Short mmCIF file of C-alpha atoms and ligand atoms in Angstrom, two decimals:
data_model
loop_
_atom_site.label_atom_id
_atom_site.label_comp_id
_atom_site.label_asym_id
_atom_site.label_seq_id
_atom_site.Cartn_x
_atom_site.Cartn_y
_atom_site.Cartn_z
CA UNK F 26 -38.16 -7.19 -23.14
CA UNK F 27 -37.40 -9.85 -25.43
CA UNK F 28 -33.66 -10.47 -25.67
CA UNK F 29 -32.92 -8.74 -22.63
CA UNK F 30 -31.35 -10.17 -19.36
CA UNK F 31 -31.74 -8.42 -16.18
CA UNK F 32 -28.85 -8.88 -13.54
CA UNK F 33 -31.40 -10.36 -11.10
CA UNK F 34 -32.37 -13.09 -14.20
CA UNK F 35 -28.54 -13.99 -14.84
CA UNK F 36 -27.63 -14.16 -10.75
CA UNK F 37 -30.47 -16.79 -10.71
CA UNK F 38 -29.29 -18.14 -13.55
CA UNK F 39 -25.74 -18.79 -11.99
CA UNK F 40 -26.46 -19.87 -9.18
CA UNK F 41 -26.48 -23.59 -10.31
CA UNK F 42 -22.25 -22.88 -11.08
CA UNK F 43 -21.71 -22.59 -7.46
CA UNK F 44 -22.14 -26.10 -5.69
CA UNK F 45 -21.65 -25.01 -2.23
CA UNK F 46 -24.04 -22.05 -2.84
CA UNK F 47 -27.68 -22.14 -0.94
CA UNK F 48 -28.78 -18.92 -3.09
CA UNK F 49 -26.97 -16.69 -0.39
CA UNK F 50 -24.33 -15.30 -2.77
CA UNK F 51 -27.00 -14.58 -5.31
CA UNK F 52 -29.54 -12.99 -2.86
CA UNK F 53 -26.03 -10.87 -1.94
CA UNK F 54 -25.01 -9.63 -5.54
CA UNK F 55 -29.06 -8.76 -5.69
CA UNK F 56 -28.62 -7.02 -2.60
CA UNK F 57 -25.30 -4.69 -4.12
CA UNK F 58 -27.18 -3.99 -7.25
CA UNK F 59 -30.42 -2.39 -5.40
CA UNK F 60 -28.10 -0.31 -3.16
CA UNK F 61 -26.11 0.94 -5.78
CA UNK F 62 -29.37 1.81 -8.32
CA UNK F 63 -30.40 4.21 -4.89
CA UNK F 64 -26.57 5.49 -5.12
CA UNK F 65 -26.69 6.11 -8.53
CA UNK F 66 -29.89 8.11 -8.02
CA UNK F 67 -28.25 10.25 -5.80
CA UNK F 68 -24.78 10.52 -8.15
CA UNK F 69 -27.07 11.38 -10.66
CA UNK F 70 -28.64 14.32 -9.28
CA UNK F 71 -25.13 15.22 -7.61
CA UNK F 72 -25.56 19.26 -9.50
CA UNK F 73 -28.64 19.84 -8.45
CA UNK F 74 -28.54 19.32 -4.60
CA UNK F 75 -27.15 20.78 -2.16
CA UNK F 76 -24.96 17.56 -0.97
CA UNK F 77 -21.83 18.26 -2.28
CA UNK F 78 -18.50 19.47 -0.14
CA UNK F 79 -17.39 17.50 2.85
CA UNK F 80 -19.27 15.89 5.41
CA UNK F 81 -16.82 17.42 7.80
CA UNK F 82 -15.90 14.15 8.90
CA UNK F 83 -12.13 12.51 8.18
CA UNK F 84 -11.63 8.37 7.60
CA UNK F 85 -8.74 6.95 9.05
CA UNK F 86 -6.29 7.37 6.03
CA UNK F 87 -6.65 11.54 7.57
CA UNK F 88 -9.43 12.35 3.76
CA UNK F 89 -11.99 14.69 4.36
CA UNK F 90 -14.79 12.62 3.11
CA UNK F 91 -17.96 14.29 0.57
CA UNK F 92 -21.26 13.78 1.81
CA UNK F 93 -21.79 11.29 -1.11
CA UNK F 94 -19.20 9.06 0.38
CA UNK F 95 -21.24 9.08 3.73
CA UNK F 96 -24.48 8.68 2.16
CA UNK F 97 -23.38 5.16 -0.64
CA UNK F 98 -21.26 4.08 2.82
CA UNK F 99 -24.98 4.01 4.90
CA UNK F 100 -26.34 3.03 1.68
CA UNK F 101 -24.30 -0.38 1.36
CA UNK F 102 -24.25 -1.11 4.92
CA UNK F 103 -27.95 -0.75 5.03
CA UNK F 104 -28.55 -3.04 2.38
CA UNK F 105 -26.48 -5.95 3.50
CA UNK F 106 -27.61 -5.65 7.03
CA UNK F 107 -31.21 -6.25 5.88
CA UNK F 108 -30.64 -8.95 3.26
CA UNK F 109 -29.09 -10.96 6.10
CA UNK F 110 -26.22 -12.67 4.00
CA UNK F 111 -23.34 -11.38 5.30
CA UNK F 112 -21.78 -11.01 8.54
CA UNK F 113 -19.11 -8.61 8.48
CA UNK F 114 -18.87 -5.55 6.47
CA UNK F 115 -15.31 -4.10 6.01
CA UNK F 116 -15.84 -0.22 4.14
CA UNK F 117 -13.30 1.86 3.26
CA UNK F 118 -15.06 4.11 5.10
CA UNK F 119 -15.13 3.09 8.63
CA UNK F 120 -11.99 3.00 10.61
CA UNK F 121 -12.87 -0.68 11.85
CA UNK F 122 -14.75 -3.45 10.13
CA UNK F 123 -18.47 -3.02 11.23
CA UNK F 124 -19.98 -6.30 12.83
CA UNK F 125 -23.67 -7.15 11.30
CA UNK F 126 -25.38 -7.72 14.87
CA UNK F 127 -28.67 -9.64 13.98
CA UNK F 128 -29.88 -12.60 14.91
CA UNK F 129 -30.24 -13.52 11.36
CA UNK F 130 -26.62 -11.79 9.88
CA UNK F 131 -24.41 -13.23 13.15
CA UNK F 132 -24.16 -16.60 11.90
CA UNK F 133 -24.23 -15.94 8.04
CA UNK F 134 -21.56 -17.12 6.04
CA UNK F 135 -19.79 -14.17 4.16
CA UNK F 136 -17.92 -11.10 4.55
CA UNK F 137 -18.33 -7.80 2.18
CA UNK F 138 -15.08 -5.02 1.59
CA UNK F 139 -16.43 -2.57 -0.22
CA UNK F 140 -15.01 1.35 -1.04
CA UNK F 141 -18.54 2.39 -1.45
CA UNK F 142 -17.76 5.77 -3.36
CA UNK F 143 -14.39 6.03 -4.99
CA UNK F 144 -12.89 8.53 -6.55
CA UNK F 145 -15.51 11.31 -5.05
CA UNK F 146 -12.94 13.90 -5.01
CA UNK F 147 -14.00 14.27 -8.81
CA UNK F 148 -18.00 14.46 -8.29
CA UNK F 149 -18.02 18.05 -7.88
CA UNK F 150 -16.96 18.12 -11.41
CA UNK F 151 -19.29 15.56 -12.72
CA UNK F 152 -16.28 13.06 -13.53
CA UNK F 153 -17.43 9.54 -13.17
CA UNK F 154 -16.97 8.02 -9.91
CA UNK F 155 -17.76 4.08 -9.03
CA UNK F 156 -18.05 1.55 -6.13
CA UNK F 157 -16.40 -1.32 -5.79
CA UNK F 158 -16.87 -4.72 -3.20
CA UNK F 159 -15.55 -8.25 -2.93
CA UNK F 160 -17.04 -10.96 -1.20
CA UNK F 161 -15.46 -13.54 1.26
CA UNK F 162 -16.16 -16.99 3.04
CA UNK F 163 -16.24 -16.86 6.28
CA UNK F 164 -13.72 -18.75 7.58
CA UNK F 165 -14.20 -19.14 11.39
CA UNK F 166 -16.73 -21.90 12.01
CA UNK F 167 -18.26 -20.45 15.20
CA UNK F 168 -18.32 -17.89 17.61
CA UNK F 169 -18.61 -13.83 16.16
CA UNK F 170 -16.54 -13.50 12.68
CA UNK F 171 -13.27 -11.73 13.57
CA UNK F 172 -11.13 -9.53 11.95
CA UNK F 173 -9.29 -12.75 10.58
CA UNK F 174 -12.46 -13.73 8.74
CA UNK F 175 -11.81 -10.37 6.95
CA UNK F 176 -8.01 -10.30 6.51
CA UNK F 177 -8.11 -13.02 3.98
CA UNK F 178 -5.46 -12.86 0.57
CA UNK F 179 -7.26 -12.08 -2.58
CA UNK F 180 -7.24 -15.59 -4.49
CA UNK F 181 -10.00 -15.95 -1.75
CA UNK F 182 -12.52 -14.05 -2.75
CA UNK F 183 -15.29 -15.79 -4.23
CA UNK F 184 -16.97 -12.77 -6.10
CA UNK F 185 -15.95 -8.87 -6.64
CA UNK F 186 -17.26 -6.08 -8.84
CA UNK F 187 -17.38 -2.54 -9.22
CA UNK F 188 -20.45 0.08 -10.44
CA UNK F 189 -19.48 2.76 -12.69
CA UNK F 190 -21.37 6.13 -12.46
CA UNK F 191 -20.12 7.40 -15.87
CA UNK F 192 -21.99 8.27 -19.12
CA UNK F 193 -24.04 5.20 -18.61
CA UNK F 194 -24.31 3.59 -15.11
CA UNK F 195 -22.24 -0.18 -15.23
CA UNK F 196 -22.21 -2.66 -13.12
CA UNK F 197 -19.50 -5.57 -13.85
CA UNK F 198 -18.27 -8.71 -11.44
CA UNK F 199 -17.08 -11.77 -11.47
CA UNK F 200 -17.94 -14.69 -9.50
CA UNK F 201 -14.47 -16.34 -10.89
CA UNK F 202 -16.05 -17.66 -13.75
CA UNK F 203 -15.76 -14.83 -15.94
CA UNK F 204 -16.47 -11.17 -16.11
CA UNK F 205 -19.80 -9.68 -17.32
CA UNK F 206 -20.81 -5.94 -17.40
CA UNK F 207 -24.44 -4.97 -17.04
CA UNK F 208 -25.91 -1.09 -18.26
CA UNK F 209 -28.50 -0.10 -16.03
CA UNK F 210 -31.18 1.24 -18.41
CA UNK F 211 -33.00 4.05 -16.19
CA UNK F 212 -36.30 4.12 -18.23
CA UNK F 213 -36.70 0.39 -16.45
CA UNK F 214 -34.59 0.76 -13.18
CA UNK F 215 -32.64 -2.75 -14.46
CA UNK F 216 -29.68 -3.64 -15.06
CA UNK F 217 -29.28 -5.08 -18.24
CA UNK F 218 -26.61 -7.87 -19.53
CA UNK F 219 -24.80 -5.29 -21.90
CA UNK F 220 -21.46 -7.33 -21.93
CA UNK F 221 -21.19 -10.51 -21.53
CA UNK F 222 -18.16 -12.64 -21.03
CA UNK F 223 -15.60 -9.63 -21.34
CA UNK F 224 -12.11 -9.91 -21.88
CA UNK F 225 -9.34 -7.56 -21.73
CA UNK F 226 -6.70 -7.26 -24.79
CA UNK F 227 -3.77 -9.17 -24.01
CA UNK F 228 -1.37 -5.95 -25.52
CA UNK F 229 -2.85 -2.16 -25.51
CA UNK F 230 -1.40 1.48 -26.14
CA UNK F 231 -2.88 2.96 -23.14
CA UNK F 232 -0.99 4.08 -19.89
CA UNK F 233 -2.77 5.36 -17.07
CA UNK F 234 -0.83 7.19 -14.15
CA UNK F 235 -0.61 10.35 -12.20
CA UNK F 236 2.53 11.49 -13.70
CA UNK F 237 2.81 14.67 -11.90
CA UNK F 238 4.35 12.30 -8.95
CA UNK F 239 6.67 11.77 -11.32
CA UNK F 240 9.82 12.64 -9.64
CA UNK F 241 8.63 10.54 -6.47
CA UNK F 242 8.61 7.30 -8.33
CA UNK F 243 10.42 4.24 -8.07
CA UNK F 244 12.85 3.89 -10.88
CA UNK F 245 11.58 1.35 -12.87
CA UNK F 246 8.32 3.29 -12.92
CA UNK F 247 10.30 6.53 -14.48
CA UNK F 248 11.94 4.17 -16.89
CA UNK F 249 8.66 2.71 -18.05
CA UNK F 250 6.99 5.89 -18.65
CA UNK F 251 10.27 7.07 -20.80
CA UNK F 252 9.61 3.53 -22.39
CA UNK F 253 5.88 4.44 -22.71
CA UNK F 254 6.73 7.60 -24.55
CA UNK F 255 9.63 6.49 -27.29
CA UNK F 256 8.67 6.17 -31.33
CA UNK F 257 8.90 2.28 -32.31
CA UNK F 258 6.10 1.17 -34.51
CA UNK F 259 6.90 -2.06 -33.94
CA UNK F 260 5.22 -1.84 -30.66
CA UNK F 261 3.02 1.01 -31.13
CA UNK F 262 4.72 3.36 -29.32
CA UNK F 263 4.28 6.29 -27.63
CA UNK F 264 1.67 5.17 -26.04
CA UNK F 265 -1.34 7.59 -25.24
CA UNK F 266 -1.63 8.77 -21.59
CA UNK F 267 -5.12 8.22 -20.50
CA UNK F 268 -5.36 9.50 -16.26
CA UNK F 269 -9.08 10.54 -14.80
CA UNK F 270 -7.94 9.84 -11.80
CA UNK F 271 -11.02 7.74 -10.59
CA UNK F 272 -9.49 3.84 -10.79
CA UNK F 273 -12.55 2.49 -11.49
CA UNK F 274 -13.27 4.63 -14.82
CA UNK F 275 -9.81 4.15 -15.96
CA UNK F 276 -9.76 0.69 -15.58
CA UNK F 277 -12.66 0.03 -16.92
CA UNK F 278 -11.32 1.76 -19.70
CA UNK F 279 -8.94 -0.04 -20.27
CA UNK F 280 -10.56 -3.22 -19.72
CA UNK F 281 -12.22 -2.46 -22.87
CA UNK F 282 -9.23 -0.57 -24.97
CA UNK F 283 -6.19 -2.44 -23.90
CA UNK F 284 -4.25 -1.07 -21.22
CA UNK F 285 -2.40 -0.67 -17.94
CA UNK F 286 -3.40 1.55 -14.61
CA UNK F 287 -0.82 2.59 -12.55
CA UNK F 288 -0.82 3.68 -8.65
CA UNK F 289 3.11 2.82 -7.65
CA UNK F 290 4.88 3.68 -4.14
CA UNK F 291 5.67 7.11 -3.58
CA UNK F 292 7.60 9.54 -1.50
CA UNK F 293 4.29 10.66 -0.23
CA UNK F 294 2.87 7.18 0.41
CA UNK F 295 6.01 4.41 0.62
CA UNK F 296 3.50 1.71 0.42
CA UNK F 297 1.11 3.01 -2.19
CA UNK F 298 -2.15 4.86 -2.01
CA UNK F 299 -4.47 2.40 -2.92
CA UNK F 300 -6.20 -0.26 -0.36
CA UNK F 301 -5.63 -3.82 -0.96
CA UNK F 302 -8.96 -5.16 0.74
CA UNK F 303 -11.30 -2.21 -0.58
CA UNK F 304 -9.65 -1.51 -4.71
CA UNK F 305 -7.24 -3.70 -5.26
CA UNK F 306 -8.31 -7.14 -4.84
CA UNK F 307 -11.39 -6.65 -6.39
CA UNK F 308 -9.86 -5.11 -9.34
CA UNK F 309 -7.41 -7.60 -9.49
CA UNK F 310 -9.74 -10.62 -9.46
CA UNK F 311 -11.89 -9.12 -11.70
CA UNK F 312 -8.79 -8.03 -14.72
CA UNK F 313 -7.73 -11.72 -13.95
CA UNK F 314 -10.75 -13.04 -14.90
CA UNK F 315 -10.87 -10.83 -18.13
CA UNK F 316 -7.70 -12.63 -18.86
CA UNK F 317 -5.51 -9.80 -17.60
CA UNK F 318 -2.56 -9.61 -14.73
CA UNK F 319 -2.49 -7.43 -11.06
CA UNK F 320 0.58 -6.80 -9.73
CA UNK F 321 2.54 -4.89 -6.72
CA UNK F 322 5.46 -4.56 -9.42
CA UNK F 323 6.91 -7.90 -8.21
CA UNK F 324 4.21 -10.52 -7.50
CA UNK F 325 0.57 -11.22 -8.20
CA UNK F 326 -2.01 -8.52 -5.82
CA UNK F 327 -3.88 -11.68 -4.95
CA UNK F 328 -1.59 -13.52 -3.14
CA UNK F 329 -0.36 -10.90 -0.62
CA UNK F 330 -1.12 -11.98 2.91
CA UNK F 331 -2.97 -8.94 4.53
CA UNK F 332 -2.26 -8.13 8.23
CA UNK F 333 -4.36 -4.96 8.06
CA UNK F 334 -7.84 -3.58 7.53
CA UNK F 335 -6.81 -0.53 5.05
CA UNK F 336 -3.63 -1.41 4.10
CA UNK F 337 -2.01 -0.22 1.14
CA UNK F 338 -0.25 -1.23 -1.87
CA UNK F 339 1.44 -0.38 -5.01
CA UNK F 340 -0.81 -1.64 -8.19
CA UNK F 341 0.02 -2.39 -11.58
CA UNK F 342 -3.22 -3.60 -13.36
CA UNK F 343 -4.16 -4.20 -16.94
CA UNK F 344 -3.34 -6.01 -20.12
CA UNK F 345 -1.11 -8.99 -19.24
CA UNK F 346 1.61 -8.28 -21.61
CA UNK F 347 1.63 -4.71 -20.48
CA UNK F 348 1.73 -5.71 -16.75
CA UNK F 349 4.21 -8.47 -17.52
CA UNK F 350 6.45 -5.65 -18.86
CA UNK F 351 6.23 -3.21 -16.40
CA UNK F 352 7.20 -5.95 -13.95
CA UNK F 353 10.50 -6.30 -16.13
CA UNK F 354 11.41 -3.12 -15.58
CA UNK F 355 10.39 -2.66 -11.65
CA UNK F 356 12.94 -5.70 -11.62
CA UNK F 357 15.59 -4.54 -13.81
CA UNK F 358 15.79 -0.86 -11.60
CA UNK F 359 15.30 -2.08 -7.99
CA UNK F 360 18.51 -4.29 -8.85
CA UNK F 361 20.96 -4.03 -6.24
CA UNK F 362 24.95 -2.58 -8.45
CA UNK F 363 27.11 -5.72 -8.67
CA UNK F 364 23.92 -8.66 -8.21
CA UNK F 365 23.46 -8.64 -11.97
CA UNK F 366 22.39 -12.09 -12.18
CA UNK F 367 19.31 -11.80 -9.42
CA UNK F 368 17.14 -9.86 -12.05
CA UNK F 369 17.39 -12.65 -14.48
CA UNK F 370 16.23 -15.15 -11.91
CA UNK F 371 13.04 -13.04 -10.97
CA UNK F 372 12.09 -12.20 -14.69
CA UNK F 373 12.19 -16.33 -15.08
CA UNK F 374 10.10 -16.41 -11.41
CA UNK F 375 7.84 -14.03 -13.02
CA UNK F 376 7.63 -15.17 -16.70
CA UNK F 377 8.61 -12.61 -18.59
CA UNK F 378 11.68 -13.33 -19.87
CA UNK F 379 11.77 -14.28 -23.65
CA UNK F 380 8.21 -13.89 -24.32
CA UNK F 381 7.54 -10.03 -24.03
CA UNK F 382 9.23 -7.04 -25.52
P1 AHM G 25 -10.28 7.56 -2.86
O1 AHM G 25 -10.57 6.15 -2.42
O2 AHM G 25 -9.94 8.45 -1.72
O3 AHM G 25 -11.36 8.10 -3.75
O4 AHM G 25 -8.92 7.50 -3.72
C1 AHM G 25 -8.80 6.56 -4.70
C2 AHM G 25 -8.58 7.28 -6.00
C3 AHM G 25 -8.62 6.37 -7.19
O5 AHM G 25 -9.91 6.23 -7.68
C4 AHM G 25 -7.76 7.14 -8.17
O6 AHM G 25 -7.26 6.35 -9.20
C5 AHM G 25 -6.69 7.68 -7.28
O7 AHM G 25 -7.26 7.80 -5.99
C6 AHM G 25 -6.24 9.03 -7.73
O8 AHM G 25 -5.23 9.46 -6.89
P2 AHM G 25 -4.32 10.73 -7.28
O9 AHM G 25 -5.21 11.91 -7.19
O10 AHM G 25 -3.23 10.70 -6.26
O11 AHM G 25 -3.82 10.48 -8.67
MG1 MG G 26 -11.25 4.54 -2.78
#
């Protein structure tokens, strides 16, 4: 074992960063990792039992959800009802944010969003699938937490993370001070420090998108996937078109390679597909802290003011300089004819003007 660092050994380890912290957040990112080893078991053996198809229960977006998604949902709840830490649990599952009821839980001091299984349209064709959470102060001081506790903006959160059921089983998070990924190595049933301090490129060659909504985009999106796909060496271009279609796996991806995801509005859903509280904070805080940049297309993910559990929201998310210029164009198309000067003043708002190509 010599050399190797368990996620339990580097929480501990942490714990002296956080001032405020009385060992609750630690006993809380212990308390993720063991539920998601007893997920990964069962996303393991995913072939070989007969769990797979739907539940025959819908969530509130109107998804049929697989019994896998029912199973990590109980799994997660379960686990951070008995450690105690946390107070609220808001899943991506439930249609309201479930109240943890015990004597102990009622006055603890944070609040847990977590998608506990995303992407499990794609387990029935063993494509890897992940979790992802984000942790929250409490806010209110007394009383039950409310559903204000939980509707806080993203630059809030004081730790996210996401597992990866892939090849190898990941789990990576940030606690704001940095990103580091841990393997879980099965023949010990640890998770082992496998990436420490990780940072995304700053530029990359990777796009990730469903482009068969193509003709429902906005038009900046079209005219950055026609930007994506011209010859100039200069820049690298055409990029390559990398889409699983399981956010986690493609941004963690890219978070290694160099890269941007992609989940704009659509025809189909005017406001995006993916959840702020449940995918897109979390993934945003975390590609921040690799040095990266999360964006609706027009301002950072972090600092939009929720007003709703599972509300939605176009994502841009990646390498900075790749986010940066998508942003240029989502400006540059959504320009009202005859207000030429207003995109100039939002590229200098944003940054991007001058610096990127
Ligand atoms: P889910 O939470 O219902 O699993 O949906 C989220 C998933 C993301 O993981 C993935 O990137 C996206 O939906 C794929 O959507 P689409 O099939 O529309 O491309
Ligand atoms: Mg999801």
């Amino acid at each position: 074992m010599a050399g190797i660092k368990t996620l339990g050994q580097f929480i501990i380890e942490k714990q002296a960063d956080f001032s405020y912290a009385k060992g609750e957040l630690s006993r809380l990112l212990r308390d993720i990792g063991i539920a998601s080893k007893i997920v990964n078991r069962e996303v393991n053996k995913a072939g070989l039992v007969d769990i797979l198809g739907d539940a025959g229960t819908t969530n509130i977006q109107g998804e049929g959800q697989k019994k896998l998604d029912v199973y990590a949902n109980e799994q997660f709840i379960s686990a951070l009802t008995s450690g105690g830490e946390c107070c609220i649990v808001a899943t991506e599952e439930e249609d309201e944010f479930v109240p943890i009821d015990s004597p102990v839980s009622k006055n603890a001091k944070y609040i847990v969003c977590i998608d506990p299984l995303d992407g499990s349209s794609n387990i029935d064709c063993n494509v890897a699938v992940g979790t992802i959470f984000s942790i929250y102060r409490r806010k209110s001081v007394e009383g039950d937490a409310t559903l204000a506790d939980v509707l806080q903006r993203g630059t809030d959160q004081v730790a996210a993370g996401y597992v990866i059921y892939g090849s190898s089983t990941m789990l990576v998070y940030t606690t704001g001070k940095g990103v580091n990924g841990f393997t879980l190595d099965p023949s010990i049933g640890e998770f082992c420090l496998s990436h420490p301090n990780m940072k995304i490129p700053e530029n990359g060659t990777i796009y990730s998108i469903n482009e068969g909504n193509y003709v429902h985009f906005p038009d900046g999106v079209k005219q950055y996937i026609k930007y994506a796909q011209v010859e100039d060496l200069a820049t690298s271009r055409p990029y390559t078109s990398r889409y699983i279609g399981s956010m986690v796996a493609d941004i963690h991806r890219n978070l290694i390679k160099g890269g941007i995801y992609i989940y704009p509005t659509t025809a189909a859903s005017p406001n995006g597909k993916l959840r702020l509280l449940y995918e897109c904070n979390p993934m945003a805080f975390i590609i921040e802290q690799a040095g990266g940049k999360a964006s609706d297309g027009f301002k950072r993910i972090l600092e939009i003011e929720p007003t709703e559990l599972h509300q939605r929201t176009a994502i841009f998310i990646g390498s900075a300089a790749m986010v940066a210029n998508a942003e240029r164009f989502m400006v540059e198309h959504s320009q009202p004819q005859g207000l030429p000067n207003i995109a100039e003043e939002k590229l200098e708002q944003l940054g991007v003007i001058g610096g990127i190509d």
